[in-house]
C-alpha atoms as a printed R data frame, in Angstrom:
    type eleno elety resid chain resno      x       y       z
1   ATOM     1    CA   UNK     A     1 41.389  44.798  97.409
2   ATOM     2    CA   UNK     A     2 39.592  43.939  93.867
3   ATOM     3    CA   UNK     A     3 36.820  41.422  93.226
4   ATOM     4    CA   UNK     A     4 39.369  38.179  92.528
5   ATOM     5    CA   UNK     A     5 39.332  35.290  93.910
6   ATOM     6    CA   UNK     A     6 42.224  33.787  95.790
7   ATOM     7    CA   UNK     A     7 43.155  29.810  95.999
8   ATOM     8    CA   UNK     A     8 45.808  28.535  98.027
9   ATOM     9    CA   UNK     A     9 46.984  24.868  98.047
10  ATOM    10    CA   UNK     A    10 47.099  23.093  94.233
11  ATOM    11    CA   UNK     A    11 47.776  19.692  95.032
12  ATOM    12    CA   UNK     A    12 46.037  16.465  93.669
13  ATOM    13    CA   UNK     A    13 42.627  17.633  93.979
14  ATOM    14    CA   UNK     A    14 43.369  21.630  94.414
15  ATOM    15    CA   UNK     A    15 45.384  22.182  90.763
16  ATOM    16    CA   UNK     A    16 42.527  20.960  88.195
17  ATOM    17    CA   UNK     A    17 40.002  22.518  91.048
18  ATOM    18    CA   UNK     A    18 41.545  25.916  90.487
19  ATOM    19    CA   UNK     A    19 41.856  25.191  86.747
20  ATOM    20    CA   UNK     A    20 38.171  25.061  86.139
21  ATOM    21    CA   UNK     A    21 37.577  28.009  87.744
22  ATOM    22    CA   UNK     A    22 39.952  29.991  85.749
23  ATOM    23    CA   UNK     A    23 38.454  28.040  82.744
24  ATOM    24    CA   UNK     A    24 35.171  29.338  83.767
25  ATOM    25    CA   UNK     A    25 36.307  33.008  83.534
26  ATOM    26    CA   UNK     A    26 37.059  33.228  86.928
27  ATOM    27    CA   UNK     A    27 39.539  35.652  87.865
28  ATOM    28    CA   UNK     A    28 42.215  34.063  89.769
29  ATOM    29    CA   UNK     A    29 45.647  34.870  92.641
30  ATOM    30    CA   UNK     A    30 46.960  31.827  93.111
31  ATOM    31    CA   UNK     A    31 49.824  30.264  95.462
32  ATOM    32    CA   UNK     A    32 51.489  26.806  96.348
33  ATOM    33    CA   UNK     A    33 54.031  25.798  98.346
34  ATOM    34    CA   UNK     A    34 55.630  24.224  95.306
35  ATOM    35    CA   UNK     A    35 55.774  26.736  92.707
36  ATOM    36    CA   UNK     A    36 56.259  24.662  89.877
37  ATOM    37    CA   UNK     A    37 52.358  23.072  90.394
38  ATOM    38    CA   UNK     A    38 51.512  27.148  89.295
39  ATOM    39    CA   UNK     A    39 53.012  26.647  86.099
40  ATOM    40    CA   UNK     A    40 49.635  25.094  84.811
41  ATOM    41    CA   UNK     A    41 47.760  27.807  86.195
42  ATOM    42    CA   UNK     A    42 49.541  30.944  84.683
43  ATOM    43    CA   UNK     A    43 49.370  28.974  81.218
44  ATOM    44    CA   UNK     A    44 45.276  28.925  81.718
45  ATOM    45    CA   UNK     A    45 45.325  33.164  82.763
46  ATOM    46    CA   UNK     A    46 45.532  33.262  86.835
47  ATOM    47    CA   UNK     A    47 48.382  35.335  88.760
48  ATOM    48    CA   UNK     A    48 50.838  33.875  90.436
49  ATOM    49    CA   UNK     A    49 51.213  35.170  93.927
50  ATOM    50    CA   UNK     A    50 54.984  35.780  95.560
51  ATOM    51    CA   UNK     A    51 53.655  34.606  98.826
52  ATOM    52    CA   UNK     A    52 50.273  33.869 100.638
53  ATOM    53    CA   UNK     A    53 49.750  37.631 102.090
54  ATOM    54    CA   UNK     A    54 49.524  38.375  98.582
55  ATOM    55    CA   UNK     A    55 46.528  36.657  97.848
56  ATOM    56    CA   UNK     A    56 44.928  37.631 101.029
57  ATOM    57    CA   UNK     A    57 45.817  41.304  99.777
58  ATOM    58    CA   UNK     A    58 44.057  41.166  96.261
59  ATOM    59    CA   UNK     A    59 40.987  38.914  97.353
60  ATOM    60    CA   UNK     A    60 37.942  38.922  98.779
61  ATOM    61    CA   UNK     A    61 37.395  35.580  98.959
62  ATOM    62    CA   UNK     A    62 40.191  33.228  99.555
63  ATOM    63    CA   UNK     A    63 39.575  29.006  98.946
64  ATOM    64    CA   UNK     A    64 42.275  27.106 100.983
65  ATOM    65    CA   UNK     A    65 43.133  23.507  99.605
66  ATOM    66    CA   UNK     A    66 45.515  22.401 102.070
67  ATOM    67    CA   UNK     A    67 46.815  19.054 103.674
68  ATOM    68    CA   UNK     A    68 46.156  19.635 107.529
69  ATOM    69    CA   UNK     A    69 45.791  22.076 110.501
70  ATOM    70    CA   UNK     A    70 49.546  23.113 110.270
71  ATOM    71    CA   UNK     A    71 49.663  24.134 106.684
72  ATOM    72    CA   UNK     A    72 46.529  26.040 106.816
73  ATOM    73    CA   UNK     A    73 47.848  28.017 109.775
74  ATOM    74    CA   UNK     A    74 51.043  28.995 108.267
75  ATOM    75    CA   UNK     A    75 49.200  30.418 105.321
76  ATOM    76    CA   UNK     A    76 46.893  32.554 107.082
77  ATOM    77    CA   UNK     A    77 49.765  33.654 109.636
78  ATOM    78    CA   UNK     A    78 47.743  31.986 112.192
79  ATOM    79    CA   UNK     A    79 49.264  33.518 115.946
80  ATOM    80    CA   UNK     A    80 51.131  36.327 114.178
81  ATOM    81    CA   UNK     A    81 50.067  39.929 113.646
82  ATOM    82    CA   UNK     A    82 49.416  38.858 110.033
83  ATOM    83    CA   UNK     A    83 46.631  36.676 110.990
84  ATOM    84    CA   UNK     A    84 44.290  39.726 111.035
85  ATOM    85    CA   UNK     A    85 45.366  41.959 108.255
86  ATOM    86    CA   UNK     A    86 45.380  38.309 106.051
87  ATOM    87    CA   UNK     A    87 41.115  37.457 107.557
88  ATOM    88    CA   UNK     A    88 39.736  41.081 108.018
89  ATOM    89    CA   UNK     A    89 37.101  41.910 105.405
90  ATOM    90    CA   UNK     A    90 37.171  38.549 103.585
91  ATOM    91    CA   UNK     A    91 36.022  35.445 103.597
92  ATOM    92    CA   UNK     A    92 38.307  32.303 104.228
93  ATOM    93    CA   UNK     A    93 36.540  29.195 102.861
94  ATOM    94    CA   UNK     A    94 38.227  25.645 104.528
95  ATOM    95    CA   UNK     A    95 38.381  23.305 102.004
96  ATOM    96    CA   UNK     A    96 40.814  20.646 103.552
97  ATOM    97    CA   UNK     A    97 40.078  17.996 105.347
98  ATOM    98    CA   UNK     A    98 40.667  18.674 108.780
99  ATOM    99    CA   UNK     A    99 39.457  18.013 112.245
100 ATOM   100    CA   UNK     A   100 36.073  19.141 113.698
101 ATOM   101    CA   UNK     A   101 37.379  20.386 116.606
102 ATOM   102    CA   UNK     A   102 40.364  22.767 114.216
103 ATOM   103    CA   UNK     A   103 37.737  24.080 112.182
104 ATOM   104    CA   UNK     A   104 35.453  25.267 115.013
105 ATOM   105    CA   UNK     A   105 38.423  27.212 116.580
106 ATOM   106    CA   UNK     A   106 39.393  28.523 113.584
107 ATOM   107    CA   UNK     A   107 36.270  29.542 112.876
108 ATOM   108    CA   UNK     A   108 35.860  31.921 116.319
109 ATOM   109    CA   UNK     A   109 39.272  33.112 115.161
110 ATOM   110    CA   UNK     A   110 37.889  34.095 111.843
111 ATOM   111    CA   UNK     A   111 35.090  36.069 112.727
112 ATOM   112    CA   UNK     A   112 37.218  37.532 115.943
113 ATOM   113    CA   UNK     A   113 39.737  38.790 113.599
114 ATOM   114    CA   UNK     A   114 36.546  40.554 111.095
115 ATOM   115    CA   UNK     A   115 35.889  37.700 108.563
116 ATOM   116    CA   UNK     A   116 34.031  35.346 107.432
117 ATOM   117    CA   UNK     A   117 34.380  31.792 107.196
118 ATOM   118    CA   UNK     A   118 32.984  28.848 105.164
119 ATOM   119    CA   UNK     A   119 33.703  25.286 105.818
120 ATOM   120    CA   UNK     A   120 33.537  23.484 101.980
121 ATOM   121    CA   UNK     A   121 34.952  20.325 102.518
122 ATOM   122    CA   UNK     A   122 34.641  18.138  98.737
123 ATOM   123    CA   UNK     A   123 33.339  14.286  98.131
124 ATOM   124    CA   UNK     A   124 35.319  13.056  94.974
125 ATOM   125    CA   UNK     A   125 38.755  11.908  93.987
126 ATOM   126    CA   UNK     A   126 41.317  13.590  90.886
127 ATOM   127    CA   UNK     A   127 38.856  12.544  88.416
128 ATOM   128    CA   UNK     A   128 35.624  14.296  89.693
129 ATOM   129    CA   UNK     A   129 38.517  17.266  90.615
130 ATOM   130    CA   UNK     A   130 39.322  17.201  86.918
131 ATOM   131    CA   UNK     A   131 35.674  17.299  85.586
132 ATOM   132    CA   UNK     A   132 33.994  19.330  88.029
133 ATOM   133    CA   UNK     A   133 31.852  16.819  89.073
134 ATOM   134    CA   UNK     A   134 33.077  17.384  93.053
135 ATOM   135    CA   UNK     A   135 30.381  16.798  96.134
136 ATOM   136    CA   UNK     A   136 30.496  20.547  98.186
137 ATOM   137    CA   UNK     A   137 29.214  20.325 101.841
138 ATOM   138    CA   UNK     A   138 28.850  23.975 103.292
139 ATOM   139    CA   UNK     A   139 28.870  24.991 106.972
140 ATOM   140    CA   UNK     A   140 29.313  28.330 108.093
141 ATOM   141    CA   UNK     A   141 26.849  31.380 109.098
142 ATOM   142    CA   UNK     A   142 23.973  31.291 106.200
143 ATOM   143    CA   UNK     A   143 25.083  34.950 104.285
144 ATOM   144    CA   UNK     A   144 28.504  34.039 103.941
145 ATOM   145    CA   UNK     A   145 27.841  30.140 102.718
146 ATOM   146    CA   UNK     A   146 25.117  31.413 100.579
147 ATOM   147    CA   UNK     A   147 27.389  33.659  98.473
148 ATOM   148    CA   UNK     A   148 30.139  31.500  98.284
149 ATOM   149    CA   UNK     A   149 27.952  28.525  97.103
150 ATOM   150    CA   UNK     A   150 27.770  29.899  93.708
151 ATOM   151    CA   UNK     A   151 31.516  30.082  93.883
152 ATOM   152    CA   UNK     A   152 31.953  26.199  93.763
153 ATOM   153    CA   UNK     A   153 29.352  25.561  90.328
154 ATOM   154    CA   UNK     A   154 32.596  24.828  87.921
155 ATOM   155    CA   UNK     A   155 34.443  22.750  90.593
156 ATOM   156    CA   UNK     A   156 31.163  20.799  92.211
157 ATOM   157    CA   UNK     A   157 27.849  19.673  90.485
158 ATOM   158    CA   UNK     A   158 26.458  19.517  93.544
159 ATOM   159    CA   UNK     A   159 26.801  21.803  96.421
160 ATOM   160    CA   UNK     A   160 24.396  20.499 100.368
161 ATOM   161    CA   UNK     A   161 24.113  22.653 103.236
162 ATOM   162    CA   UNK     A   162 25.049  21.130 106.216
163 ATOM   163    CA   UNK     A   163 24.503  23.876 109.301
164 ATOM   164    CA   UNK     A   164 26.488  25.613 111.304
165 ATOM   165    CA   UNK     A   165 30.041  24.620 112.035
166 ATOM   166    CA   UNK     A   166 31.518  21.410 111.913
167 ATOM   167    CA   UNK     A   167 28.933  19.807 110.519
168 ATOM   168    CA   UNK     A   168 30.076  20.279 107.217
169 ATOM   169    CA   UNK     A   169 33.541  18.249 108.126
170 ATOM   170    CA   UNK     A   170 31.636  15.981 110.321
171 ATOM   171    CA   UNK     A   171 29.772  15.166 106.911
172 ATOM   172    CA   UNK     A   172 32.399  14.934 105.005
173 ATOM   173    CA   UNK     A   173 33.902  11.942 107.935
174 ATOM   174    CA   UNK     A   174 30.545  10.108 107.504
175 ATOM   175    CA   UNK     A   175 31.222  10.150 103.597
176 ATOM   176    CA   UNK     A   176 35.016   9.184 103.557
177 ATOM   177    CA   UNK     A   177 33.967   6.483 106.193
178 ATOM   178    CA   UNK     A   178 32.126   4.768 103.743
179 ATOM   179    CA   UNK     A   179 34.116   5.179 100.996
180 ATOM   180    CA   UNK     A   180 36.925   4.247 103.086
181 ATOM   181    CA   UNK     A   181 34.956   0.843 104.171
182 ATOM   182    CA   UNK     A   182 33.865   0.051 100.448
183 ATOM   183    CA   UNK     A   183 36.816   0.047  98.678
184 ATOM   184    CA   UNK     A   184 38.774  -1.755 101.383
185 ATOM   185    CA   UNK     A   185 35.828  -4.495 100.383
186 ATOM   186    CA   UNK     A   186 36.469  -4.241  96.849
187 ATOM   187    CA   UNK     A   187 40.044  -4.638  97.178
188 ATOM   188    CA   UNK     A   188 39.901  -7.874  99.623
189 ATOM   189    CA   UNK     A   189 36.996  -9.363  97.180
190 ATOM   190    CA   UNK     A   190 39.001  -8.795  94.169
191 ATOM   191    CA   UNK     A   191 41.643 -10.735  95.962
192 ATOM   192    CA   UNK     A   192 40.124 -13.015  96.825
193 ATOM   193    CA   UNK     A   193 38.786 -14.119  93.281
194 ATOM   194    CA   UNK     A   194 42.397 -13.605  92.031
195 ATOM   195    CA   UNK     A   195 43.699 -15.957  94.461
196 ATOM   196    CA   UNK     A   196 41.408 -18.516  93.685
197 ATOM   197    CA   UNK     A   197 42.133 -18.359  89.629
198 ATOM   198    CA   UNK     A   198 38.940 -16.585  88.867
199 ATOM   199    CA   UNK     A   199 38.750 -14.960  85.407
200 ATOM   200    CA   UNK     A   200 39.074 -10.942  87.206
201 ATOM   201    CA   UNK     A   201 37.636  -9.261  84.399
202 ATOM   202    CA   UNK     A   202 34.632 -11.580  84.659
203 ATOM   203    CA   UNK     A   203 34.504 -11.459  88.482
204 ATOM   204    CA   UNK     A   204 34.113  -7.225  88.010
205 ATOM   205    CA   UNK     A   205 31.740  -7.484  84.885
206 ATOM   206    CA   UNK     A   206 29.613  -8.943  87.335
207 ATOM   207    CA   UNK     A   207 29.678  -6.705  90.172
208 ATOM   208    CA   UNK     A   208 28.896  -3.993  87.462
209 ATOM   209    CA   UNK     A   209 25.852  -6.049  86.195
210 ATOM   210    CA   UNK     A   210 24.341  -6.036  90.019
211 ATOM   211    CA   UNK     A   211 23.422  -4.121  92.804
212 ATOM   212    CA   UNK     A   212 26.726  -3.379  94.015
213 ATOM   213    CA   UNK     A   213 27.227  -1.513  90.353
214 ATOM   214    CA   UNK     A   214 28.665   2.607  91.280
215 ATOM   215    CA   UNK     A   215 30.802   5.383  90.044
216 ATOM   216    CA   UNK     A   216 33.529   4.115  92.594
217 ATOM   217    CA   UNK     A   217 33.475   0.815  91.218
218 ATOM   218    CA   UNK     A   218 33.968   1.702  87.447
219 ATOM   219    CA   UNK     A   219 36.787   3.749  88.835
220 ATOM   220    CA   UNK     A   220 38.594   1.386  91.100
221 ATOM   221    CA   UNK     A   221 38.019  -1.440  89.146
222 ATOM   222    CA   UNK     A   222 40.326  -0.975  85.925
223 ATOM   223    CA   UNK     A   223 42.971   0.358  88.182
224 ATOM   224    CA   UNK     A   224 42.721  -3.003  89.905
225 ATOM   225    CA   UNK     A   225 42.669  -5.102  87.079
226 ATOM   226    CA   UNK     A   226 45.752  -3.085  85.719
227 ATOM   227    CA   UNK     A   227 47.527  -3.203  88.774
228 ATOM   228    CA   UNK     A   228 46.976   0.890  88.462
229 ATOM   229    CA   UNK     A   229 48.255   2.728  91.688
230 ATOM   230    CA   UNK     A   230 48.888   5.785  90.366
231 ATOM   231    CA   UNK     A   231 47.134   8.246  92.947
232 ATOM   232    CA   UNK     A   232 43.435   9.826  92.629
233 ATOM   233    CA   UNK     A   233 43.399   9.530  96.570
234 ATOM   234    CA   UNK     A   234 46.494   8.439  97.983
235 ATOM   235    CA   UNK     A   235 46.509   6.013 100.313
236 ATOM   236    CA   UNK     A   236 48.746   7.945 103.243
237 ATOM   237    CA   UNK     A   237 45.612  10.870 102.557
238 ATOM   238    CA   UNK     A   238 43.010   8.119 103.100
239 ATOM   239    CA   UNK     A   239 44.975   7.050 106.303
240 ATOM   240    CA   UNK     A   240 44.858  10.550 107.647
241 ATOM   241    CA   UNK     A   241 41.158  10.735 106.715
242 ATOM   242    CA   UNK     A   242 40.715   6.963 108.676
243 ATOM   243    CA   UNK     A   243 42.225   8.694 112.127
244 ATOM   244    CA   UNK     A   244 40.263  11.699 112.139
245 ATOM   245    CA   UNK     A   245 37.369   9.565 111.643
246 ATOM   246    CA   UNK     A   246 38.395   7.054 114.169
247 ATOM   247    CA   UNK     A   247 39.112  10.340 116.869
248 ATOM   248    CA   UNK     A   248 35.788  11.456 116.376
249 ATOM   249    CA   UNK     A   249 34.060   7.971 116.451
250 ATOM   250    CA   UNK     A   250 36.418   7.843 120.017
251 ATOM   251    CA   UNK     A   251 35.495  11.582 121.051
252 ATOM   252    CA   UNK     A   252 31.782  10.700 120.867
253 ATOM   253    CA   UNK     A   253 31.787   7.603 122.461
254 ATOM   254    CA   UNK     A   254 30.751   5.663 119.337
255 ATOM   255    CA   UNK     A   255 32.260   1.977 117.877
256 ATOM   256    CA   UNK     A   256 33.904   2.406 114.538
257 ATOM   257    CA   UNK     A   257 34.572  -1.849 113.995
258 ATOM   258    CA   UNK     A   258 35.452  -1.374 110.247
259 ATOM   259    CA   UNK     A   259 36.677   1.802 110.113
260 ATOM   260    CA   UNK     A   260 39.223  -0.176 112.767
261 ATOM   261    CA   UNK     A   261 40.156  -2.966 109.921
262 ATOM   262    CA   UNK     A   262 40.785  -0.227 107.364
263 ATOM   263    CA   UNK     A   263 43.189   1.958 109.299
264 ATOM   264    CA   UNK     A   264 45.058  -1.016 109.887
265 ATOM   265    CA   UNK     A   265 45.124  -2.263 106.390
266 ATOM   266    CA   UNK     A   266 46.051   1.295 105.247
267 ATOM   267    CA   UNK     A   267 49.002   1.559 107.668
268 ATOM   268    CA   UNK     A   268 50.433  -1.122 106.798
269 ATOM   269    CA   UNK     A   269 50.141  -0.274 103.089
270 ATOM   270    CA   UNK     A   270 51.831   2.808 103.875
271 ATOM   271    CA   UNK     A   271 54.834   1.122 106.028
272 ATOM   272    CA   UNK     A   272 55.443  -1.188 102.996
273 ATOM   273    CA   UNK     A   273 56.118   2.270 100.889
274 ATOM   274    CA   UNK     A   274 52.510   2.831  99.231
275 ATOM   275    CA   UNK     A   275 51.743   5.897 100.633
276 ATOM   276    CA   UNK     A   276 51.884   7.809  97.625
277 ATOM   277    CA   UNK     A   277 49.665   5.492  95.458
278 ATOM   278    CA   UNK     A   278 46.440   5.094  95.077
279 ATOM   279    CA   UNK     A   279 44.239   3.911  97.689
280 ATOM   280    CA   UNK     A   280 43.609   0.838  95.838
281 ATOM   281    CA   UNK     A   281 47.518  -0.004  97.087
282 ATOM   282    CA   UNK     A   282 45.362  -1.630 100.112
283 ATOM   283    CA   UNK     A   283 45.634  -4.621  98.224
284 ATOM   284    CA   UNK     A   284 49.359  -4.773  98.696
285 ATOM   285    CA   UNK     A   285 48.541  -5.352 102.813
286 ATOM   286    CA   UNK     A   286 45.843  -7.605 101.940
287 ATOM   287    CA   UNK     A   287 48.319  -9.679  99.945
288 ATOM   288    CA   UNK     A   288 50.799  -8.988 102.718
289 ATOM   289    CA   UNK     A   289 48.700 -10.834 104.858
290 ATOM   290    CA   UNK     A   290 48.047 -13.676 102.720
291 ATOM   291    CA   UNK     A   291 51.613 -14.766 102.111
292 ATOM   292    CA   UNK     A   292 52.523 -14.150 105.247
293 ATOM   293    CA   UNK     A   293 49.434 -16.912 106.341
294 ATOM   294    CA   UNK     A   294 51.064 -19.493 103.160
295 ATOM   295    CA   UNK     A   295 53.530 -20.568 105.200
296 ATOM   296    CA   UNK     A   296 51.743 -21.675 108.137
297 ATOM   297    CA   UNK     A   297 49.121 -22.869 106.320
298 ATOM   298    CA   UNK     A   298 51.688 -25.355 104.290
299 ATOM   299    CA   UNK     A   299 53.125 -26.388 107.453
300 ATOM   300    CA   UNK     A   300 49.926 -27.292 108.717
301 ATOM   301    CA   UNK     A   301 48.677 -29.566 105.931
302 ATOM   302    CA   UNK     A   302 52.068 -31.384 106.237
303 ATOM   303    CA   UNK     A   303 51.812 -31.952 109.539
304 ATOM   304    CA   UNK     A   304 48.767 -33.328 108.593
305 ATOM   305    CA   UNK     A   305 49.750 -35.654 105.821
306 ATOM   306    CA   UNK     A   306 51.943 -37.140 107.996
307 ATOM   307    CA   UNK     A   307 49.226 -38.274 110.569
């Protein structure tokens, strides 16, 4: 085993995550389901692994940008005789979003097997991926988080320790939450001015003038002026994000009203085929909603006409 670093998963966030670190002289084994999202990766100097084991083989420290529970299993040979020779020796850093409870089993697993294990969930969307300006939260016993915390500088300009494990996830939850909650608001209040013949570019100049002025507003807001959809966070992502938040609101006893609205608003963006856009593709629901209202609102003020 040499001193390179491994990275598994380059999807939306995980390609340009693994690109800076090669660009910052990092050397690199990488792998992806779809080997054609490599391609950008050998161009920049990293290997291409054959397979996961691979990776495990020629790193000491493996990052793991996956979708869910299942996908980060398979890689790590999770319930196979793998699982140990992949873990032993190394440290496996979670960077997927992921349940609480997953990431505290996997965890004991971890350390069972003779690793070590990070949590490293990220705050930030393709953009922040692509400049390196991603939000790290770090969980995990304090030697191993504090070694791989200087791991993360070209992918995150900021990097908070949250405790032990899940807290980093559970963090991460709280964050998406109100991310989650404050562009749903955007998109509904941008709506609403369009519907009501507003001038929309004027409408956003002023919520960029105010109080409500942030990073997530300059970003959403041209892509709803534009009609943009093309995906920084997808919306089915954000929906998967909404129900882990919503089961650990409901495992912990605690009300989640808006988080409620949202994950009903995003599924129903996703079952009218916007699951792979943006997140901002909430506003196709939202105008769901309001033509499916028109005509019961026209039949009403007919009725009323006529006495």
């Amino acid at each position: 085993m040499d001193t390179r670093m491994g990275f598994v998963g380059l999807g939306i966030m995980g390609q340009p995550m693994a690109l800076n670190l090669v660009r910052s002289g990092r050397e690199l084994v990488v792998w992806n389901r779809s080997p054609a999202r490599c391609e950008p990766l050998r161009a920049a100097g990293a290997r291409v692994a054959a397979r996961p084991s691979e990776v495990f083989a020629r790193c000491g420290v493996v990052l793991m940008m996956l979708a869910d529970g299942p996908s980060t299993d398979a890689v790590l040979g999770r319930g196979t005789p793998e699982f140990t020779a992949n873990v032993k020796g190394r440290t496996i850093v979670h960077m997927g979003t992921t349940s609480p409870e997953y990431s505290r089993r996997l965890e004991c697993e971890v350390r069972a097997a003779g690793g070590r294990y990070v949590e490293a969930p990220v705050s930030g969307s393709r953009g922040p991926a692509e400049d390196g300006s991603l939000v790290a939260m770090l969980a995990g016993g304090e030697a191993a988080v504090e070694s791989v915390r200087p791991l993360l500088r070209p992918m995150c300009h900021e990097a908070f320790v949250c405790g032990p494990v899940p807290n980093a996830l559970l963090t991460k939850l709280a964050v998406n939450l109100f991310l989650i909650t404050m562009v749903t608001g955007l998109t509904e209040a941008y709506h609403f001015a369009d519907r009501h013949g507003l001038d929309r570019e004027r409408f956003l100049e002023v919520l960029e003038a105010g109080p409500m002025s942030s990073g997530v507003l300059r970003t959403k807001a041209p892509k709803l002026l534009g009609r943009d959809f093309e995906a920084q966070a997808a919306a089915a992502d954000v929906l998967k994000n909404n129900r882990l938040i919503a089961e650990a609101a409901r495992k912990s006893g605690l009300a989640s009203p808006l988080l409620d609205v949202c994950h009903a608003l995003f599924g129903e963006a996703v079952a009218l085929g916007h699951g792979a856009s943006d997140m901002v593709a909430v506003l196709r629901a939202v105008e769901a909603r309001t033509d499916a209202e028109r005509p019961s609102r026209d039949e009403r003020a007919e009725r009323a006409e006529r006495g």
